[in-house]
Amino acid sequence: LIPLPSDRYSIVSGTSAIVPSTAEQGVMNNYNGKVLTRGSNQVRSRFVKKNGQCNVVFTNMEEKRQRYLADIFTTCVDIHWRYLLLIFCTSFIVSWLFFGLIFYSVSLAHGDFGEHPAFKGDGLVTQRMPCILHVQGFIGALLFSMETQTTIGYGWRCVTEECPVAVITVVIQSIVGCIIDSFMIGTIMAKMARPKKRNQTLMFSKNAVIALRDGKLCLMWRVGNLRRSHIVEAHVRAQLIRSYVTAEGEFIPLEQMDLNVGYDEGTDRLFLVSPLVIVHEIDKDSPLYTLSRADLEADDFEIVVILEGMVEATAMTTQFRSSYLSREIFWGHRFEPVIYEDRDRYKVDYARFHKTYEVPSTPHLSAKEATKDLIPMSLSAFCYENEVALSCGEEEDDIFDSSQIVGKERGEERRTSVSVDFQNIKRCSTARHNRRQRDGGCLYSLWKCNKSLDVGGED
């Protein structure tokens, strides 16, 4: 065998039949990777957590710091509050210390901290004008830097005309201070106004269910809005995530397949005033078309559900995510009703939001198998024998019509002159009788089939 590196891994189950086919087809296609599997008693790791966070860690990224610093604004908005507050405080303190050190250096170079008396001609003794008044050391220079950048203006310390360098430094610090204020305040406001916290008042049901609705097997989950303010242009999406092996032997650990929730019909767009049940019809185009109850208990997949819309208060787009593992999907269950009419308004009971009840009439077969069992053939194929009986009946009518015509022409000699195959008439009469019975049986069978679907689809 070809030696396989040990740094390749996957999340497929150890009991899955995909692994042997992956290894065999991989060797056939010169694939030198290794698939490490979980034990049968290990739980599948979520790709998307219940709170919407993606369970993904990025490693071995080239120039990660440079890329993050190149988009410093987004980086500051995305980081935790404790780090943002640390950056906020550090940026101001560093700028105050930096310009305070410059003011101290200018004053020190000018000799403002020593006594240098000057004698004039009239005998009066005066001191030389300093660069910054009332600055006697580094602490004074630091306080002057803070007053300049924050525009406090106590009126005690000020720069003089003796040192143009000090004047230029004041101008530069004022500009830098405005830039820091704008960036930090803008970052904090953007972080506070993010619609991410709006997700805390949106909720998905803890479990999804599979049951009949309108005679069709459907995957359903519930979504609700806890605020009175609406989510404008709300719409939902869903994806099935599972491992997959292509015909060429390529292993895809997380293949994403869309689940249709009514995009073509427009039912994916929601008026989310009260809790709604999102429905995915399991038809022939659904990835779950061959999924039965036994497969659901043994399979290992994840369904990611996404709700998107605009926050009414800020007009900013928000996205709320959650996921359901295969063990969190209840087969043959429905959600309990949560909306009740209370006098002149409707009342929503969120205590029942996550509750379900069992529907024993739900078939354990997959949608594909259930379709074959309930309607095994098309209507024309199912009633084919009736059509044959109908043609025989028409033939019988033609025979009797011919005998009547001959009877009129030949009178009493009708029975002896016309050769009629009474055995054929008897056979066709029997066929006509069977046709009527089977027509009724066909219609009754279809009615019974539809009736069972209707009864199973009622809530």
Coordinates of C-alpha atoms in Angstrom, one line a residue:
L1 CA 0.0 0.0 0.0
I2 CA 1.0 3.6 -0.5
P3 CA 2.2 5.2 2.8
L4 CA -0.3 7.8 3.9
P5 CA 0.5 11.0 5.8
S6 CA -1.0 11.3 9.2
D7 CA -2.0 15.0 9.1
R8 CA -5.1 14.4 7.0
Y9 CA -8.3 14.0 8.8
S10 CA -12.0 14.0 8.3
I11 CA -15.2 14.0 10.3
V12 CA -17.0 11.0 8.8
S13 CA -18.3 8.3 11.0
G14 CA -16.2 5.2 11.5
T15 CA -19.2 3.0 10.8
S16 CA -20.0 4.6 7.5
A17 CA -19.7 2.7 4.3
I18 CA -18.1 5.7 2.6
V19 CA -14.7 5.1 4.2
P20 CA -13.9 1.8 2.4
S21 CA -15.0 3.2 -0.9
T22 CA -12.9 6.3 -0.3
A23 CA -9.8 4.2 0.4
E24 CA -10.3 1.9 -2.6
Q25 CA -11.1 4.6 -5.1
G26 CA -8.5 6.9 -3.7
V27 CA -5.7 4.3 -4.3
M28 CA -7.1 3.7 -7.8
N29 CA -6.8 7.5 -8.5
N30 CA -3.4 7.8 -6.8
Y31 CA -4.8 9.6 -3.8
N32 CA -2.2 9.6 -1.1
G33 CA -4.3 11.2 1.7
K34 CA -5.5 9.5 4.8
V35 CA -9.0 9.6 6.3
L36 CA -9.1 9.4 10.0
T37 CA -12.5 8.4 11.3
R38 CA -14.4 8.8 14.6
G39 CA -15.5 5.9 16.7
S40 CA -19.0 4.7 16.5
N41 CA -19.7 6.1 20.0
Q42 CA -18.4 9.6 19.3
V43 CA -20.7 12.5 18.6
R44 CA -20.4 14.4 15.4
S45 CA -18.9 17.9 15.9
R46 CA -21.2 20.7 14.8
F47 CA -20.2 22.8 11.9
V48 CA -22.5 25.6 13.1
K49 CA -23.3 25.8 16.8
K50 CA -26.8 26.3 18.2
N51 CA -26.0 30.0 18.9
G52 CA -25.0 30.5 15.3
Q53 CA -21.2 30.5 15.7
C54 CA -19.3 28.6 13.1
N55 CA -17.2 25.9 14.7
V56 CA -14.2 26.5 12.5
V57 CA -10.6 27.3 13.4
F58 CA -8.1 28.7 10.8
T59 CA -4.6 27.5 11.0
N60 CA -1.4 27.9 8.9
M61 CA -2.5 31.2 7.5
E62 CA 0.2 33.1 5.6
E63 CA 0.7 36.7 6.6
K64 CA -2.3 36.6 9.0
R65 CA -1.3 39.7 11.0
Q66 CA -0.5 41.8 7.9
R67 CA -3.9 40.9 6.4
Y68 CA -5.8 41.7 9.6
L69 CA -3.9 45.0 10.1
A70 CA -4.6 46.0 6.5
D71 CA -8.3 46.0 7.4
I72 CA -7.8 47.5 10.9
F73 CA -11.4 48.9 11.1
T74 CA -13.1 45.6 10.5
T75 CA -10.6 43.9 12.8
C76 CA -11.4 46.3 15.6
V77 CA -15.2 45.9 15.1
D78 CA -14.9 42.1 15.1
I79 CA -12.7 41.7 18.2
H80 CA -14.1 41.3 21.7
W81 CA -15.1 44.4 23.8
R82 CA -12.3 43.9 26.3
Y83 CA -9.7 44.1 23.5
L84 CA -11.4 47.1 21.9
L85 CA -11.4 49.0 25.2
L86 CA -7.8 48.1 25.7
I87 CA -6.9 49.5 22.3
F88 CA -9.1 52.6 23.1
C89 CA -7.2 53.4 26.3
T90 CA -3.8 52.5 24.9
S91 CA -4.2 54.7 21.8
F92 CA -4.9 57.8 23.9
I93 CA -2.3 57.1 26.6
V94 CA 0.4 56.5 24.1
S95 CA -0.4 59.6 22.2
W96 CA -0.3 61.7 25.4
L97 CA 3.0 60.2 26.5
F98 CA 4.5 60.6 23.0
F99 CA 3.7 64.3 22.6
G100 CA 4.4 65.0 26.3
L101 CA 7.9 63.6 25.7
I102 CA 8.3 65.9 22.7
F103 CA 7.3 68.9 24.7
Y104 CA 9.6 68.0 27.5
S105 CA 12.5 67.5 25.1
V106 CA 11.8 70.9 23.5
S107 CA 11.7 72.7 26.9
L108 CA 14.8 70.8 28.0
A109 CA 16.7 71.8 24.9
H110 CA 15.6 75.4 25.3
G111 CA 16.9 75.4 28.9
D112 CA 13.6 76.2 30.5
F113 CA 14.3 74.1 33.5
G114 CA 17.4 76.0 34.7
E115 CA 17.7 79.6 35.9
H116 CA 19.4 81.9 33.4
P117 CA 19.0 85.5 34.5
A118 CA 19.7 88.3 31.9
F119 CA 20.8 91.8 32.8
K120 CA 19.5 94.8 31.0
G121 CA 21.0 98.3 30.7
D122 CA 18.8 99.8 33.4
G123 CA 19.9 97.3 35.9
L124 CA 16.7 95.3 36.0
V125 CA 17.0 91.5 36.2
T126 CA 14.6 89.5 34.0
Q127 CA 14.2 85.8 33.2
R128 CA 14.2 84.3 29.6
M129 CA 10.8 83.5 28.1
P130 CA 10.3 79.7 28.2
C131 CA 8.8 77.6 25.3
I132 CA 5.9 76.5 27.5
L133 CA 4.8 78.5 30.5
H134 CA 4.6 76.8 33.9
V135 CA 6.1 73.5 32.8
Q136 CA 8.8 72.6 35.2
G137 CA 9.4 68.9 34.3
F138 CA 8.0 65.8 32.5
I139 CA 4.8 65.7 34.5
G140 CA 4.0 69.3 33.5
A141 CA 4.8 68.5 29.9
L142 CA 2.5 65.4 30.1
L143 CA -0.4 67.5 31.6
F144 CA 0.1 70.1 28.8
S145 CA -0.1 67.3 26.2
M146 CA -3.4 66.0 27.7
E147 CA -4.9 69.6 27.8
T148 CA -3.9 70.2 24.2
Q149 CA -5.3 66.9 22.8
T150 CA -8.5 66.9 24.8
T151 CA -9.0 70.7 24.5
I152 CA -9.5 71.0 28.2
G153 CA -7.8 74.4 28.4
Y154 CA -7.3 75.2 32.1
G155 CA -5.5 78.4 31.0
W156 CA -2.4 77.9 33.2
R157 CA 0.0 76.2 30.8
C158 CA 0.4 77.5 27.2
V159 CA 3.0 77.6 24.5
T160 CA 4.9 80.8 23.7
E161 CA 6.4 82.3 20.6
E162 CA 9.9 81.5 21.7
C163 CA 10.0 78.0 20.2
P164 CA 8.5 77.4 16.7
V165 CA 9.0 73.7 17.2
A166 CA 6.7 73.7 20.2
V167 CA 4.0 75.5 18.1
I168 CA 4.3 73.0 15.3
T169 CA 4.1 70.2 17.8
V170 CA 0.8 71.6 19.1
V171 CA -0.6 71.7 15.6
I172 CA 0.4 68.1 14.8
Q173 CA -1.0 66.8 18.1
S174 CA -4.3 68.5 17.5
I175 CA -4.6 66.8 14.1
V176 CA -3.6 63.4 15.5
G177 CA -6.0 63.8 18.3
C178 CA -8.9 64.4 15.9
I179 CA -7.9 61.3 13.9
I180 CA -7.8 59.1 17.0
D181 CA -11.1 60.4 18.3
S182 CA -12.8 59.9 15.0
F183 CA -11.5 56.3 14.5
M184 CA -12.1 55.1 18.1
I185 CA -15.5 56.7 18.5
G186 CA -16.5 55.5 15.0
T187 CA -15.4 51.9 15.8
I188 CA -17.2 51.8 19.1
M189 CA -20.4 53.2 17.6
A190 CA -20.2 50.7 14.7
K191 CA -19.7 47.9 17.2
M192 CA -22.6 49.0 19.3
A193 CA -24.9 49.5 16.4
R194 CA -24.1 46.1 14.9
P195 CA -27.3 44.0 14.4
K196 CA -25.5 41.0 15.9
K197 CA -27.2 41.5 19.3
R198 CA -30.6 41.6 17.5
N199 CA -30.0 37.8 17.1
Q200 CA -30.5 37.4 20.9
T201 CA -34.2 38.1 20.4
L202 CA -34.6 35.7 17.5
M203 CA -34.9 32.0 18.1
F204 CA -35.1 28.7 16.3
S205 CA -36.8 25.6 17.8
K206 CA -34.4 23.2 19.5
N207 CA -35.5 20.3 17.3
A208 CA -36.7 19.8 13.8
V209 CA -39.4 17.4 12.8
I210 CA -40.4 15.2 9.9
A211 CA -44.1 14.5 9.3
L212 CA -46.8 14.6 6.6
R213 CA -48.3 17.9 5.6
D214 CA -50.8 18.0 2.8
G215 CA -50.1 14.4 2.0
K216 CA -46.3 15.0 1.5
L217 CA -43.4 14.2 3.8
C218 CA -41.9 17.4 5.0
L219 CA -39.0 18.6 7.2
M220 CA -40.1 21.4 9.5
W221 CA -38.7 23.7 12.1
R222 CA -40.0 26.8 13.9
V223 CA -38.7 30.3 14.0
G224 CA -39.8 33.2 16.3
N225 CA -39.2 36.9 17.0
L226 CA -39.3 38.0 20.6
R227 CA -39.4 41.7 19.9
R228 CA -42.3 43.8 18.7
S229 CA -40.1 45.5 16.1
H230 CA -40.2 43.5 12.9
I231 CA -37.4 42.0 10.8
V232 CA -38.0 43.6 7.4
E233 CA -37.6 41.5 4.2
A234 CA -37.0 38.4 6.3
H235 CA -36.2 35.2 4.4
V236 CA -34.9 31.8 5.3
R237 CA -32.4 29.4 3.8
A238 CA -31.3 25.9 4.7
Q239 CA -28.4 23.6 3.7
L240 CA -27.6 20.0 4.3
I241 CA -24.0 19.3 5.2
R242 CA -22.7 15.8 5.0
S243 CA -19.6 13.9 3.8
Y244 CA -19.6 12.8 0.2
V245 CA -17.4 10.7 -2.2
T246 CA -17.5 11.5 -5.9
A247 CA -17.5 8.9 -8.6
E248 CA -13.8 9.6 -9.1
G249 CA -13.0 8.8 -5.5
E250 CA -12.7 12.4 -4.3
F251 CA -13.7 12.8 -0.7
I252 CA -15.6 15.9 0.3
P253 CA -15.9 16.1 4.1
L254 CA -18.4 19.0 4.2
E255 CA -20.6 19.1 1.1
Q256 CA -23.2 21.7 1.2
M257 CA -26.6 21.1 -0.6
D258 CA -29.5 23.5 -0.6
L259 CA -32.8 22.5 0.8
N260 CA -35.7 24.2 -1.0
V261 CA -37.9 26.1 1.4
G262 CA -40.1 27.7 -1.2
Y263 CA -37.7 30.0 -3.1
D264 CA -39.6 29.6 -6.4
E265 CA -43.0 30.1 -4.8
G266 CA -41.9 33.0 -2.6
T267 CA -42.7 31.1 0.6
D268 CA -39.2 31.6 1.9
R269 CA -40.0 35.3 2.5
L270 CA -41.6 35.7 5.9
F271 CA -43.9 38.1 7.7
L272 CA -42.3 37.3 11.1
V273 CA -44.8 38.8 13.5
S274 CA -45.6 35.5 15.2
P275 CA -43.8 32.2 15.3
L276 CA -43.8 30.4 11.9
V277 CA -43.1 26.8 10.9
I278 CA -40.6 26.6 8.0
V279 CA -41.4 23.7 5.6
H280 CA -39.1 21.8 3.3
E281 CA -41.0 19.4 1.1
I282 CA -39.1 16.2 0.7
D283 CA -39.7 15.6 -3.0
K284 CA -37.6 14.0 -5.7
D285 CA -35.3 17.0 -5.9
S286 CA -34.6 17.0 -2.2
P287 CA -31.4 15.5 -0.8
L288 CA -33.6 13.8 1.8
Y289 CA -35.7 12.0 -0.8
T290 CA -34.3 8.5 0.1
L291 CA -34.1 9.2 3.9
S292 CA -36.2 6.8 6.0
R293 CA -36.7 6.7 9.7
A294 CA -34.1 4.0 10.1
D295 CA -31.7 6.0 8.0
L296 CA -32.3 9.1 10.1
E297 CA -31.3 7.2 13.3
A298 CA -28.1 5.8 11.7
D299 CA -27.1 8.7 9.4
D300 CA -24.7 11.4 10.3
F301 CA -25.5 14.8 8.8
E302 CA -26.2 18.4 9.8
I303 CA -28.8 20.8 8.6
V304 CA -27.9 24.5 8.9
V305 CA -30.8 27.0 8.9
I306 CA -30.3 30.7 8.3
L307 CA -32.7 33.7 8.8
E308 CA -31.8 37.0 7.2
G309 CA -33.4 40.4 7.2
M310 CA -33.1 44.0 8.0
V311 CA -33.5 45.4 11.5
E312 CA -36.4 47.8 11.5
A313 CA -34.8 50.3 13.9
T314 CA -31.4 50.6 12.1
A315 CA -32.1 49.2 8.5
M316 CA -29.0 47.1 8.9
T317 CA -28.9 43.5 7.7
T318 CA -28.8 40.8 10.3
Q319 CA -28.3 37.1 10.0
F320 CA -29.3 34.4 12.5
R321 CA -28.0 30.9 12.2
S322 CA -28.6 27.5 13.9
S323 CA -28.2 23.9 13.1
Y324 CA -29.8 20.5 13.6
L325 CA -27.9 17.2 13.8
S326 CA -29.6 14.0 12.7
R327 CA -30.3 13.0 16.3
E328 CA -32.1 16.4 16.8
I329 CA -34.7 15.7 14.1
F330 CA -37.8 13.9 15.4
W331 CA -39.5 11.6 12.9
G332 CA -43.3 11.5 13.0
H333 CA -43.7 14.6 15.2
R334 CA -45.4 18.0 14.8
F335 CA -45.0 21.2 16.7
E336 CA -47.6 22.2 19.2
P337 CA -49.7 25.3 18.4
V338 CA -48.5 28.5 20.1
I339 CA -51.0 31.1 18.8
Y340 CA -54.4 31.5 20.4
E341 CA -57.1 34.1 19.8
D342 CA -57.7 36.0 23.0
R343 CA -60.7 38.3 22.7
D344 CA -59.7 41.0 20.2
R345 CA -56.1 40.0 19.8
Y346 CA -53.9 37.0 19.3
K347 CA -51.8 35.6 22.1
V348 CA -48.4 33.7 21.6
D349 CA -47.4 31.2 24.2
Y350 CA -43.7 30.8 23.9
A351 CA -43.7 28.1 26.6
R352 CA -44.9 25.7 23.8
F353 CA -42.4 27.0 21.2
H354 CA -40.1 24.0 21.4
K355 CA -42.7 21.4 22.2
T356 CA -43.7 18.7 19.8
Y357 CA -46.2 15.8 19.8
E358 CA -46.0 12.4 18.1
V359 CA -48.0 11.5 15.0
P360 CA -48.2 7.7 14.9
S361 CA -49.7 7.7 11.4
T362 CA -46.5 9.0 9.9
P363 CA -45.0 6.4 7.6
H364 CA -41.5 5.1 8.5
L365 CA -40.5 4.9 4.8
S366 CA -38.6 7.4 2.9
A367 CA -40.5 9.8 0.6
K368 CA -39.3 7.8 -2.4
E369 CA -40.5 4.5 -1.0
A370 CA -43.8 6.0 0.3
T371 CA -44.6 7.4 -3.1
K372 CA -44.1 3.9 -4.7
D373 CA -46.3 2.2 -2.0
L374 CA -49.1 4.7 -2.0
I375 CA -49.4 5.1 -5.8
P376 CA -47.6 2.1 -7.3
M377 CA -48.7 2.9 -10.9
S378 CA -50.1 5.8 -12.8
L379 CA -53.8 6.2 -13.1
S380 CA -53.9 4.9 -16.7
A381 CA -51.7 1.9 -15.8
F382 CA -53.7 1.1 -12.7
C383 CA -57.0 1.0 -14.6
Y384 CA -55.6 -0.7 -17.8
E385 CA -57.7 -3.8 -17.3
N386 CA -60.8 -1.6 -17.1
E387 CA -59.9 0.0 -20.4
V388 CA -59.7 -3.5 -21.9
A389 CA -63.1 -4.3 -20.4
L390 CA -64.5 -1.1 -21.9
S391 CA -63.3 -2.0 -25.4
C392 CA -64.9 -5.4 -25.0
G393 CA -68.2 -3.7 -23.9
E394 CA -68.1 -1.6 -27.0
E395 CA -67.6 -4.6 -29.1
E396 CA -70.6 -6.3 -27.4
D397 CA -72.7 -3.2 -28.2
D398 CA -71.7 -3.4 -31.9
I399 CA -72.8 -7.1 -32.0
F400 CA -76.2 -6.4 -30.6
D401 CA -76.7 -3.5 -32.9
S402 CA -75.9 -5.7 -35.9
S403 CA -78.3 -8.4 -34.7
Q404 CA -81.1 -5.8 -34.4
I405 CA -80.5 -4.5 -37.9
V406 CA -80.5 -8.0 -39.4
G407 CA -83.7 -8.7 -37.4
K408 CA -85.5 -5.8 -39.0
E409 CA -84.5 -6.9 -42.5
R410 CA -85.2 -10.6 -42.1
G411 CA -88.0 -10.5 -39.5
E412 CA -88.5 -13.8 -37.8
E413 CA -85.4 -15.4 -39.4
R414 CA -83.1 -13.1 -37.4
R415 CA -82.0 -15.7 -34.8
T416 CA -81.3 -18.3 -37.4
S417 CA -79.7 -16.2 -40.1
V418 CA -77.3 -14.2 -38.0
S419 CA -74.3 -16.1 -36.7
V420 CA -73.5 -14.7 -33.3
D421 CA -70.8 -16.0 -31.1
F422 CA -72.8 -16.2 -27.9
Q423 CA -69.6 -17.3 -26.0
N424 CA -68.0 -14.1 -27.1
I425 CA -71.1 -12.1 -26.0
K426 CA -71.0 -13.9 -22.6
R427 CA -67.3 -13.1 -22.3
C428 CA -67.7 -9.5 -23.1
S429 CA -70.7 -9.2 -20.7
T430 CA -68.5 -10.6 -18.0
A431 CA -65.8 -8.1 -19.0
R432 CA -68.3 -5.3 -18.8
H433 CA -69.3 -6.3 -15.4
N434 CA -65.7 -6.6 -14.3
R435 CA -65.0 -3.2 -15.9
R436 CA -67.7 -1.6 -13.7
Q437 CA -66.4 -3.3 -10.6
R438 CA -62.8 -2.4 -11.3
D439 CA -63.7 1.2 -12.2
G440 CA -65.3 1.5 -8.8
G441 CA -62.3 -0.3 -7.2
C442 CA -59.9 2.1 -8.9
L443 CA -61.7 5.1 -7.8
Y444 CA -62.2 3.7 -4.3
S445 CA -58.5 2.9 -4.0
L446 CA -57.5 6.4 -5.1
W447 CA -60.0 7.9 -2.7
K448 CA -58.7 5.8 0.1
C449 CA -55.1 6.7 -0.7
N450 CA -55.9 10.5 -0.8
K451 CA -58.0 10.1 2.4
S452 CA -55.1 8.5 4.2
L453 CA -52.8 11.3 3.1
D454 CA -55.3 13.9 4.2
V455 CA -55.8 12.3 7.6
G456 CA -52.1 12.0 8.1
G457 CA -51.5 15.6 7.0
E458 CA -53.9 17.2 9.5
D459 CA -52.4 18.9 12.5

